[in-house]
Amino acid sequence: MPQKIMLVDNEASILSVLSTVLKVEGYEVKSSREVEKAKEIIREEDFDLLISDIRMTPLSGMDLLKWVRNEKPDISVIMLTAYGSVETAIEAMKLGAFDYVTKPFKVDELLITIQRALEYKNVLSENVDLKAQLNTKYQFENIVAESTPMKNVCSMIERVAPTDTTVLIYGESGTGKELVAKAIHSHSTRRNNKFMAVNCAALPEQLLESEMFGHVKGAFTGAATNKKGLFESAEGGTIFLDEIGSISLNIQGKLLRVLQEKEIRRVGGNDTIKVDARVLAATNVKLEDLIKQGLFREDLYYRLNIIPINIEPLHNRKADIGPLIFHFLRQELGPTRELPTIPKEVMHILENYKWPGNVREIENAIKHCLAFARNNTINLQDLPPRIITAAQTMGKEPEDEGGRFESLKGFLRAKEGEYLRQVLDNFGGDKEKAAGALKISLATLYRKLSESGVGESDE
């Protein structure tokens, strides 16, 4: 589908020339000589780009720019004017214009500006996770940083993002290594270009080599055409190599050449191709151990490990658990729906669970809870079974400082008894209906009532 451009200019000749040129280039074009008419068209149709003159009457291009930024913020905007000045340019940029072109303009230069504006919009659309930002101190999308270790990570992102230095991100599976890489990219000078990611552990050697460096026609069975690799496709942007420790020594040598010489050679090809892509890498294993085993090149390690960023596992940053829970609840329910209530004892269990799957496990657990929760409350029985099982074996919890101890299993059984009593009361003591509502057999209900002591008072 062709990309759509809206043209607005008081001069009919400008509209005619630009419309013809852009249609020849394959764009779908609408135009108007009046700002109010342009607003009507933009309200009714979706556009990728607005090109507007600044000096128009009775409403100016600046008026239109302000309106578009409020009504259709996803549209890229290029401003045209024959009265170019630094002050006007700065004002247009502050109001959200992508770029500013002075009349008379060269058509080829304008086309390049249009291409850049559309590419920028496409990158934002493809990387939705980079568009909205959390209302936190560090303003990094989807990175919750209440704990000191994560605040340190955010501080490192702020410091390294503006550079072109290679970064090696350490962290267990599920800690959010790719989120950190995206935050670095989105706050770098390369943010308007592509962010390309590949999981090195997910592909066999030949396919990974082709994916990274491309191949020429006939390089191997099935190579019917020439293909660009990620390094070429990410030109001017960032390439993220996840699970870098899994790549073969052969590919390690070729990657080292890219980092040293800034050039690649496609699989099966003889020509070298210059590339310009920043490399971010991540690993969940210690590369130093792989070096000792002869599985990872030491020279490549030092090329990658110029700036290391370490993401602590979630059990080492308990202060992030509660905020992450509410972050994922809001993410799942949207900005307007009321968040469910989480009783104190359930939150206590969630905050003291070890979360071996880290942040990804919290996200999946929240999805599970929302699927089973009733009356907009997340109760004990709504938690994933593995968390309930872990809670029953957590050991003993102190009632107070230096006070008596009660087993968590006993605590949970008492809470389960309270809930069973609530359900029974709701159905007037009818155990068959209560068992149906709880989705358990009548025999199981009798057993649980007996274990919790509720059954004795119910007879």
CSV table of C-alpha atoms in Angstrom, one decimal:
chain,number,residue,atom,x,y,z
A,1,MET,CA,0.0,0.0,0.0
A,2,PRO,CA,1.5,3.4,-1.0
A,3,GLN,CA,2.3,5.9,1.7
A,4,LYS,CA,0.0,8.9,1.9
A,5,ILE,CA,1.1,12.5,1.9
A,6,MET,CA,-1.0,15.6,2.5
A,7,LEU,CA,0.1,18.8,0.8
A,8,VAL,CA,-1.0,22.3,2.0
A,9,ASP,CA,0.1,25.5,0.3
A,10,ASN,CA,-1.6,28.7,-0.8
A,11,GLU,CA,0.2,28.6,-4.1
A,12,ALA,CA,-1.6,26.4,-6.7
A,13,SER,CA,1.6,26.0,-8.7
A,14,ILE,CA,3.6,24.5,-5.8
A,15,LEU,CA,0.8,22.0,-5.1
A,16,SER,CA,0.6,21.0,-8.8
A,17,VAL,CA,4.4,20.4,-9.1
A,18,LEU,CA,4.7,18.6,-5.8
A,19,SER,CA,1.7,16.4,-6.4
A,20,THR,CA,3.0,15.4,-9.8
A,21,VAL,CA,6.5,14.6,-8.5
A,22,LEU,CA,5.3,12.6,-5.5
A,23,LYS,CA,2.8,10.6,-7.5
A,24,VAL,CA,5.5,9.7,-9.9
A,25,GLU,CA,7.6,8.5,-6.9
A,26,GLY,CA,4.7,6.2,-5.9
A,27,TYR,CA,3.1,8.2,-3.1
A,28,GLU,CA,-0.7,8.7,-2.7
A,29,VAL,CA,-1.2,12.4,-2.5
A,30,LYS,CA,-4.0,14.7,-1.4
A,31,SER,CA,-3.7,18.5,-1.5
A,32,SER,CA,-5.4,21.7,-0.3
A,33,ARG,CA,-4.8,25.5,-0.5
A,34,GLU,CA,-6.7,26.1,2.7
A,35,VAL,CA,-5.8,25.1,6.3
A,36,GLU,CA,-9.4,24.5,7.3
A,37,LYS,CA,-10.1,22.3,4.3
A,38,ALA,CA,-6.9,20.4,5.0
A,39,LYS,CA,-8.0,19.7,8.6
A,40,GLU,CA,-11.3,18.2,7.3
A,41,ILE,CA,-9.3,15.9,5.0
A,42,ILE,CA,-6.9,14.8,7.7
A,43,ARG,CA,-9.8,14.1,10.1
A,44,GLU,CA,-11.4,11.7,7.6
A,45,GLU,CA,-8.2,10.0,6.3
A,46,ASP,CA,-5.0,8.6,7.7
A,47,PHE,CA,-1.8,10.2,6.4
A,48,ASP,CA,1.9,9.3,6.9
A,49,LEU,CA,3.2,12.7,6.2
A,50,LEU,CA,2.1,16.3,6.1
A,51,ILE,CA,4.0,18.9,4.0
A,52,SER,CA,2.8,22.4,4.7
A,53,ASP,CA,3.8,25.9,3.8
A,54,ILE,CA,4.3,28.1,6.9
A,55,ARG,CA,3.1,31.5,5.6
A,56,MET,CA,-0.6,31.1,4.6
A,57,THR,CA,-3.8,33.1,5.3
A,58,PRO,CA,-6.1,33.3,7.1
A,59,LEU,CA,-4.6,30.4,9.2
A,60,SER,CA,-0.8,29.7,9.0
A,61,GLY,CA,1.1,26.6,8.6
A,62,MET,CA,2.2,26.9,12.3
A,63,ASP,CA,-1.5,26.8,13.2
A,64,LEU,CA,-1.9,23.6,11.2
A,65,LEU,CA,1.2,22.1,12.8
A,66,LYS,CA,-0.1,22.7,16.3
A,67,TRP,CA,-3.4,21.2,15.4
A,68,VAL,CA,-1.9,18.1,13.8
A,69,ARG,CA,0.4,17.5,16.8
A,70,ASN,CA,-2.7,17.5,19.1
A,71,GLU,CA,-5.1,15.6,16.8
A,72,LYS,CA,-2.9,13.2,14.8
A,73,PRO,CA,0.5,13.0,16.6
A,74,ASP,CA,1.7,10.0,14.5
A,75,ILE,CA,1.9,12.1,11.3
A,76,SER,CA,5.4,13.3,10.4
A,77,VAL,CA,5.5,17.0,9.4
A,78,ILE,CA,7.8,18.9,7.0
A,79,MET,CA,7.4,22.7,6.9
A,80,LEU,CA,8.1,24.8,3.7
A,81,THR,CA,8.7,28.5,3.7
A,82,ALA,CA,10.2,31.2,1.4
A,83,TYR,CA,10.9,33.2,4.5
A,84,GLY,CA,13.5,31.0,6.2
A,85,SER,CA,14.9,32.2,9.4
A,86,VAL,CA,16.6,30.5,12.3
A,87,GLU,CA,13.9,31.7,14.7
A,88,THR,CA,11.1,30.2,12.5
A,89,ALA,CA,13.0,26.9,12.1
A,90,ILE,CA,13.5,26.6,15.8
A,91,GLU,CA,9.8,27.3,16.6
A,92,ALA,CA,8.7,24.7,14.0
A,93,MET,CA,11.0,22.1,15.5
A,94,LYS,CA,9.8,22.9,19.0
A,95,LEU,CA,6.2,22.4,17.9
A,96,GLY,CA,7.1,18.9,16.5
A,97,ALA,CA,8.0,19.3,12.9
A,98,PHE,CA,10.4,16.6,11.6
A,99,ASP,CA,12.3,19.0,9.3
A,100,TYR,CA,12.2,22.4,7.7
A,101,VAL,CA,12.9,23.2,4.0
A,102,THR,CA,13.3,26.6,2.5
A,103,LYS,CA,11.9,27.7,-0.9
A,104,PRO,CA,13.0,27.5,-3.6
A,105,PHE,CA,14.0,23.9,-2.9
A,106,LYS,CA,15.7,21.2,-5.0
A,107,VAL,CA,13.3,18.4,-5.7
A,108,ASP,CA,15.8,15.7,-5.1
A,109,GLU,CA,16.8,17.2,-1.7
A,110,LEU,CA,13.1,17.4,-0.8
A,111,LEU,CA,12.6,13.8,-1.8
A,112,ILE,CA,15.4,12.7,0.5
A,113,THR,CA,13.9,14.7,3.4
A,114,ILE,CA,10.5,13.0,2.7
A,115,GLN,CA,12.1,9.6,2.7
A,116,ARG,CA,13.9,10.3,6.0
A,117,ALA,CA,10.6,11.5,7.6
A,118,LEU,CA,8.7,8.4,6.4
A,119,GLU,CA,11.5,6.1,7.5
A,120,TYR,CA,11.4,7.7,11.0
A,121,LYS,CA,7.7,7.2,11.2
A,122,ASN,CA,8.1,3.5,10.1
A,123,VAL,CA,10.7,2.9,12.8
A,124,LEU,CA,8.4,4.3,15.4
A,125,SER,CA,5.5,2.1,14.2
A,126,GLU,CA,7.7,-1.1,14.0
A,127,ASN,CA,9.1,-0.5,17.5
A,128,VAL,CA,5.9,0.3,19.4
A,129,ASP,CA,7.7,-0.5,22.7
A,130,LEU,CA,9.9,2.6,22.1
A,131,LYS,CA,7.1,5.1,21.6
A,132,ALA,CA,5.4,5.4,25.0
A,133,GLN,CA,7.5,5.9,28.1
A,134,LEU,CA,6.9,5.1,31.7
A,135,ASN,CA,6.3,7.9,34.1
A,136,THR,CA,9.5,7.2,36.1
A,137,LYS,CA,12.6,9.1,36.9
A,138,TYR,CA,14.5,7.7,34.0
A,139,GLN,CA,11.8,7.7,31.3
A,140,PHE,CA,12.8,4.4,29.7
A,141,GLU,CA,10.0,2.5,28.2
A,142,ASN,CA,8.9,-0.6,30.1
A,143,ILE,CA,12.0,-0.4,32.5
A,144,VAL,CA,10.8,-0.2,36.1
A,145,ALA,CA,13.6,1.1,38.3
A,146,GLU,CA,12.7,1.3,41.9
A,147,SER,CA,15.6,-0.7,43.2
A,148,THR,CA,19.1,0.6,43.4
A,149,PRO,CA,20.5,-2.0,40.9
A,150,MET,CA,18.0,-1.0,38.2
A,151,LYS,CA,18.6,2.7,38.9
A,152,ASN,CA,22.2,2.0,38.3
A,153,VAL,CA,21.4,0.3,35.0
A,154,CYS,CA,19.3,3.3,33.9
A,155,SER,CA,22.1,5.6,34.8
A,156,MET,CA,24.5,3.5,32.6
A,157,ILE,CA,21.9,3.7,29.7
A,158,GLU,CA,21.9,7.5,30.0
A,159,ARG,CA,25.7,7.7,29.9
A,160,VAL,CA,26.4,5.2,27.1
A,161,ALA,CA,23.4,5.9,24.8
A,162,PRO,CA,24.8,9.0,23.1
A,163,THR,CA,28.0,7.2,22.2
A,164,ASP,CA,28.7,4.6,19.5
A,165,THR,CA,30.6,2.3,21.9
A,166,THR,CA,29.9,-1.4,21.9
A,167,VAL,CA,28.0,-2.6,25.0
A,168,LEU,CA,27.8,-6.1,26.5
A,169,ILE,CA,24.6,-6.7,28.6
A,170,TYR,CA,24.7,-9.4,31.2
A,171,GLY,CA,21.6,-10.9,32.8
A,172,GLU,CA,19.7,-14.1,33.4
A,173,SER,CA,17.0,-15.1,31.0
A,174,GLY,CA,13.9,-12.9,31.4
A,175,THR,CA,15.6,-9.9,33.1
A,176,GLY,CA,15.0,-7.6,30.2
A,177,LYS,CA,18.3,-7.4,28.3
A,178,GLU,CA,16.5,-6.5,25.0
A,179,LEU,CA,14.6,-3.7,26.7
A,180,VAL,CA,17.9,-2.2,27.9
A,181,ALA,CA,19.3,-2.5,24.4
A,182,LYS,CA,16.2,-0.8,22.9
A,183,ALA,CA,16.5,2.0,25.5
A,184,ILE,CA,20.1,2.5,24.5
A,185,HIS,CA,19.1,2.7,20.8
A,186,SER,CA,16.1,5.0,21.4
A,187,HIS,CA,18.2,7.5,23.3
A,188,SER,CA,21.1,7.4,20.9
A,189,THR,CA,21.9,9.6,17.8
A,190,ARG,CA,20.9,6.5,15.7
A,191,ARG,CA,17.3,6.4,17.0
A,192,ASN,CA,15.8,7.5,13.7
A,193,ASN,CA,17.3,4.4,12.0
A,194,LYS,CA,16.5,0.7,12.5
A,195,PHE,CA,17.0,-1.5,15.6
A,196,MET,CA,17.6,-5.0,14.4
A,197,ALA,CA,17.7,-7.9,16.9
A,198,VAL,CA,18.7,-11.6,16.5
A,199,ASN,CA,18.7,-14.4,19.0
A,200,CYS,CA,22.0,-16.1,18.1
A,201,ALA,CA,21.0,-19.3,20.1
A,202,ALA,CA,17.8,-19.8,18.0
A,203,LEU,CA,19.5,-20.3,14.6
A,204,PRO,CA,21.9,-23.0,13.3
A,205,GLU,CA,25.3,-21.8,12.3
A,206,GLN,CA,24.8,-21.5,8.5
A,207,LEU,CA,21.5,-19.8,8.9
A,208,LEU,CA,22.8,-17.4,11.5
A,209,GLU,CA,25.8,-16.5,9.3
A,210,SER,CA,23.5,-15.7,6.4
A,211,GLU,CA,21.1,-13.8,8.7
A,212,MET,CA,23.9,-11.6,10.0
A,213,PHE,CA,26.1,-11.1,6.9
A,214,GLY,CA,23.8,-11.9,4.0
A,215,HIS,CA,24.6,-14.2,1.1
A,216,VAL,CA,25.0,-14.2,-2.7
A,217,LYS,CA,22.9,-16.2,-5.1
A,218,GLY,CA,24.0,-19.8,-5.2
A,219,ALA,CA,26.0,-19.6,-2.0
A,220,PHE,CA,24.2,-22.7,-0.7
A,221,THR,CA,21.1,-24.8,-1.6
A,222,GLY,CA,18.1,-22.6,-1.5
A,223,ALA,CA,20.0,-19.3,-2.0
A,224,ALA,CA,18.0,-18.3,-5.1
A,225,THR,CA,18.8,-14.6,-4.9
A,226,ASN,CA,21.2,-12.2,-3.2
A,227,LYS,CA,20.2,-11.3,0.3
A,228,LYS,CA,21.2,-8.5,2.6
A,229,GLY,CA,22.2,-9.4,6.2
A,230,LEU,CA,21.3,-7.6,9.4
A,231,PHE,CA,24.4,-5.5,9.3
A,232,GLU,CA,23.5,-4.1,6.0
A,233,SER,CA,19.8,-3.7,6.8
A,234,ALA,CA,20.7,-1.9,10.1
A,235,GLU,CA,22.8,0.7,8.3
A,236,GLY,CA,23.1,3.8,10.4
A,237,GLY,CA,21.2,2.0,13.2
A,238,THR,CA,21.8,-0.6,15.8
A,239,ILE,CA,22.1,-4.4,15.7
A,240,PHE,CA,21.4,-6.4,18.9
A,241,LEU,CA,23.0,-9.8,19.2
A,242,ASP,CA,21.3,-11.7,22.0
A,243,GLU,CA,22.8,-14.9,23.5
A,244,ILE,CA,26.2,-14.0,21.9
A,245,GLY,CA,27.9,-16.8,23.8
A,246,SER,CA,26.2,-19.4,21.6
A,247,ILE,CA,27.8,-18.4,18.3
A,248,SER,CA,30.4,-20.7,16.7
A,249,LEU,CA,34.1,-19.8,16.6
A,250,ASN,CA,33.8,-19.4,12.8
A,251,ILE,CA,31.2,-16.7,13.1
A,252,GLN,CA,33.1,-15.1,16.0
A,253,GLY,CA,36.0,-14.5,13.7
A,254,LYS,CA,33.8,-12.8,11.1
A,255,LEU,CA,32.1,-10.7,13.8
A,256,LEU,CA,35.5,-9.6,15.0
A,257,ARG,CA,36.3,-8.4,11.5
A,258,VAL,CA,33.1,-6.3,11.5
A,259,LEU,CA,34.0,-4.7,14.8
A,260,GLN,CA,37.5,-4.0,13.7
A,261,GLU,CA,37.2,-3.1,10.0
A,262,LYS,CA,33.5,-2.0,9.8
A,263,GLU,CA,33.0,-4.3,6.8
A,264,ILE,CA,31.3,-7.6,6.0
A,265,ARG,CA,31.5,-10.2,3.3
A,266,ARG,CA,28.3,-12.0,2.3
A,267,VAL,CA,28.3,-15.8,2.5
A,268,GLY,CA,29.6,-17.1,-0.8
A,269,GLY,CA,30.8,-13.6,-1.9
A,270,ASN,CA,34.2,-12.1,-2.6
A,271,ASP,CA,33.5,-8.4,-2.3
A,272,THR,CA,33.7,-6.5,1.0
A,273,ILE,CA,30.9,-4.2,1.9
A,274,LYS,CA,31.3,-1.3,4.3
A,275,VAL,CA,28.7,-1.2,7.1
A,276,ASP,CA,27.8,1.3,9.8
A,277,ALA,CA,25.8,-0.3,12.6
A,278,ARG,CA,26.3,0.0,16.3
A,279,VAL,CA,26.7,-3.4,18.0
A,280,LEU,CA,25.0,-4.2,21.3
A,281,ALA,CA,25.3,-7.8,22.6
A,282,ALA,CA,23.8,-9.8,25.5
A,283,THR,CA,24.6,-13.0,27.3
A,284,ASN,CA,23.1,-15.0,30.2
A,285,VAL,CA,26.4,-17.0,30.7
A,286,LYS,CA,29.9,-15.8,31.7
A,287,LEU,CA,31.9,-15.4,28.6
A,288,GLU,CA,35.1,-15.6,30.7
A,289,ASP,CA,34.2,-19.3,31.5
A,290,LEU,CA,33.6,-20.0,27.7
A,291,ILE,CA,37.0,-18.5,27.0
A,292,LYS,CA,38.7,-20.9,29.5
A,293,GLN,CA,36.9,-23.8,27.7
A,294,GLY,CA,38.1,-22.6,24.3
A,295,LEU,CA,34.6,-21.8,23.2
A,296,PHE,CA,34.9,-18.1,22.9
A,297,ARG,CA,37.6,-15.8,21.4
A,298,GLU,CA,39.3,-13.7,23.9
A,299,ASP,CA,40.0,-10.9,21.4
A,300,LEU,CA,36.3,-10.8,20.5
A,301,TYR,CA,35.4,-10.6,24.2
A,302,TYR,CA,37.5,-7.5,24.7
A,303,ARG,CA,35.9,-5.9,21.6
A,304,LEU,CA,32.4,-6.6,22.9
A,305,ASN,CA,33.0,-5.9,26.6
A,306,ILE,CA,34.1,-2.2,26.3
A,307,ILE,CA,31.2,-1.2,28.4
A,308,PRO,CA,29.5,-3.9,30.5
A,309,ILE,CA,26.0,-3.5,31.9
A,310,ASN,CA,24.9,-6.1,34.5
A,311,ILE,CA,21.2,-6.7,35.2
A,312,GLU,CA,20.6,-8.3,38.6
A,313,PRO,CA,18.1,-11.2,38.8
A,314,LEU,CA,14.8,-10.1,40.2
A,315,HIS,CA,15.3,-11.9,43.6
A,316,ASN,CA,18.1,-9.4,44.2
A,317,ARG,CA,15.9,-6.4,43.6
A,318,LYS,CA,12.7,-6.9,45.6
A,319,ALA,CA,11.8,-3.2,45.4
A,320,ASP,CA,11.0,-3.7,41.7
A,321,ILE,CA,8.5,-6.6,42.2
A,322,GLY,CA,5.5,-4.6,43.4
A,323,PRO,CA,5.9,-1.8,40.8
A,324,LEU,CA,6.4,-4.5,38.1
A,325,ILE,CA,3.2,-6.2,39.1
A,326,PHE,CA,1.2,-3.0,38.8
A,327,HIS,CA,3.0,-2.1,35.6
A,328,PHE,CA,1.9,-5.3,33.9
A,329,LEU,CA,-1.6,-5.0,35.3
A,330,ARG,CA,-1.9,-1.6,33.7
A,331,GLN,CA,-0.3,-2.8,30.5
A,332,GLU,CA,-2.8,-5.7,30.2
A,333,LEU,CA,-5.9,-3.7,31.2
A,334,GLY,CA,-5.2,-0.5,29.4
A,335,PRO,CA,-5.1,3.1,30.7
A,336,THR,CA,-8.7,3.5,31.7
A,337,ARG,CA,-9.9,0.2,33.4
A,338,GLU,CA,-9.8,-0.1,37.1
A,339,LEU,CA,-6.9,-2.1,38.5
A,340,PRO,CA,-7.9,-5.2,40.5
A,341,THR,CA,-7.4,-5.3,44.3
A,342,ILE,CA,-4.6,-7.5,45.6
A,343,PRO,CA,-5.1,-8.5,49.3
A,344,LYS,CA,-2.1,-7.9,51.5
A,345,GLU,CA,-1.4,-11.6,52.1
A,346,VAL,CA,-1.4,-12.3,48.3
A,347,MET,CA,1.0,-9.4,47.7
A,348,HIS,CA,3.2,-10.7,50.5
A,349,ILE,CA,3.4,-14.0,48.7
A,350,LEU,CA,4.2,-12.3,45.3
A,351,GLU,CA,6.9,-10.1,46.8
A,352,ASN,CA,8.6,-13.1,48.5
A,353,TYR,CA,8.5,-15.5,45.6
A,354,LYS,CA,11.9,-16.1,44.1
A,355,TRP,CA,10.8,-15.4,40.5
A,356,PRO,CA,13.3,-17.7,38.7
A,357,GLY,CA,11.9,-16.6,35.4
A,358,ASN,CA,12.5,-12.9,36.4
A,359,VAL,CA,10.5,-10.1,34.8
A,360,ARG,CA,9.1,-12.4,32.1
A,361,GLU,CA,7.7,-14.7,34.7
A,362,ILE,CA,5.9,-11.8,36.4
A,363,GLU,CA,4.3,-10.7,33.1
A,364,ASN,CA,3.1,-14.3,32.5
A,365,ALA,CA,1.8,-14.6,36.1
A,366,ILE,CA,-0.2,-11.4,35.8
A,367,LYS,CA,-1.9,-12.7,32.6
A,368,HIS,CA,-2.7,-15.9,34.5
A,369,CYS,CA,-4.2,-14.0,37.5
A,370,LEU,CA,-6.3,-11.8,35.3
A,371,ALA,CA,-7.7,-14.8,33.5
A,372,PHE,CA,-8.9,-16.4,36.7
A,373,ALA,CA,-9.7,-13.4,39.0
A,374,ARG,CA,-13.3,-12.7,39.9
A,375,ASN,CA,-15.0,-9.5,41.3
A,376,ASN,CA,-11.9,-7.5,40.3
A,377,THR,CA,-9.8,-9.1,43.1
A,378,ILE,CA,-6.7,-11.3,42.7
A,379,ASN,CA,-7.0,-14.0,45.4
A,380,LEU,CA,-4.7,-16.8,46.5
A,381,GLN,CA,-6.4,-19.3,44.2
A,382,ASP,CA,-5.9,-17.0,41.2
A,383,LEU,CA,-2.1,-17.3,41.4
A,384,PRO,CA,-0.2,-19.7,39.0
A,385,PRO,CA,0.1,-23.2,40.7
A,386,ARG,CA,3.9,-23.0,40.8
A,387,ILE,CA,3.7,-19.8,43.0
A,388,ILE,CA,1.1,-21.4,45.3
A,389,THR,CA,3.3,-24.5,45.6
A,390,ALA,CA,6.4,-22.4,46.3
A,391,ALA,CA,4.5,-20.3,48.9
A,392,GLN,CA,3.5,-23.5,50.8
A,393,THR,CA,7.2,-24.4,51.1
A,394,MET,CA,8.7,-21.0,51.8
A,395,GLY,CA,9.2,-22.0,55.4
A,396,LYS,CA,8.4,-19.9,58.4
A,397,GLU,CA,7.5,-16.2,58.4
A,398,PRO,CA,8.1,-14.0,61.6
A,399,GLU,CA,5.0,-12.5,63.1
A,400,ASP,CA,7.0,-9.7,64.6
A,401,GLU,CA,10.6,-8.8,65.4
A,402,GLY,CA,11.9,-11.6,67.7
A,403,GLY,CA,8.3,-12.9,68.1
A,404,ARG,CA,6.7,-16.2,67.5
A,405,PHE,CA,6.7,-18.0,64.1
A,406,GLU,CA,3.9,-19.5,62.1
A,407,SER,CA,4.4,-21.8,59.0
A,408,LEU,CA,3.3,-20.2,55.8
A,409,LYS,CA,1.4,-23.4,54.9
A,410,GLY,CA,-0.7,-22.9,58.0
A,411,PHE,CA,-1.2,-19.3,57.1
A,412,LEU,CA,-2.4,-20.1,53.6
A,413,ARG,CA,-4.7,-22.9,54.9
A,414,ALA,CA,-6.3,-20.4,57.3
A,415,LYS,CA,-6.8,-17.9,54.4
A,416,GLU,CA,-8.2,-20.7,52.2
A,417,GLY,CA,-10.7,-21.5,55.0
A,418,GLU,CA,-11.8,-17.9,55.2
A,419,TYR,CA,-12.5,-17.9,51.5
A,420,LEU,CA,-14.4,-21.2,51.6
A,421,ARG,CA,-16.6,-19.7,54.3
A,422,GLN,CA,-17.3,-16.7,52.1
A,423,VAL,CA,-18.3,-18.9,49.2
A,424,LEU,CA,-20.5,-21.1,51.4
A,425,ASP,CA,-22.2,-18.1,52.9
A,426,ASN,CA,-22.8,-16.7,49.4
A,427,PHE,CA,-24.7,-19.9,48.5
A,428,GLY,CA,-26.6,-20.2,51.8
A,429,GLY,CA,-24.5,-23.2,52.9
A,430,ASP,CA,-25.2,-25.2,49.7
A,431,LYS,CA,-22.0,-27.2,49.4
A,432,GLU,CA,-22.8,-28.5,45.9
A,433,LYS,CA,-23.3,-25.0,44.5
A,434,ALA,CA,-20.2,-23.8,46.3
A,435,ALA,CA,-18.1,-26.6,44.8
A,436,GLY,CA,-19.4,-25.8,41.4
A,437,ALA,CA,-18.5,-22.1,41.8
A,438,LEU,CA,-15.0,-23.1,43.0
A,439,LYS,CA,-14.7,-25.6,40.1
A,440,ILE,CA,-13.7,-28.5,42.4
A,441,SER,CA,-15.5,-31.7,43.2
A,442,LEU,CA,-17.8,-32.0,46.2
A,443,ALA,CA,-15.4,-34.6,47.7
A,444,THR,CA,-12.5,-32.1,47.4
A,445,LEU,CA,-14.6,-29.4,49.0
A,446,TYR,CA,-15.5,-31.6,52.0
A,447,ARG,CA,-11.8,-32.5,52.4
A,448,LYS,CA,-10.7,-28.8,52.4
A,449,LEU,CA,-13.5,-27.9,54.8
A,450,SER,CA,-12.3,-30.5,57.2
A,451,GLU,CA,-8.6,-29.5,56.9
A,452,SER,CA,-9.4,-25.9,57.5
A,453,GLY,CA,-11.9,-26.5,60.4
A,454,VAL,CA,-14.7,-24.9,58.5
A,455,GLY,CA,-16.6,-28.1,58.1
A,456,GLU,CA,-16.9,-28.8,61.8
A,457,SER,CA,-19.0,-25.6,62.4
A,458,ASP,CA,-21.0,-26.2,59.3
A,459,GLU,CA,-22.4,-29.6,60.3
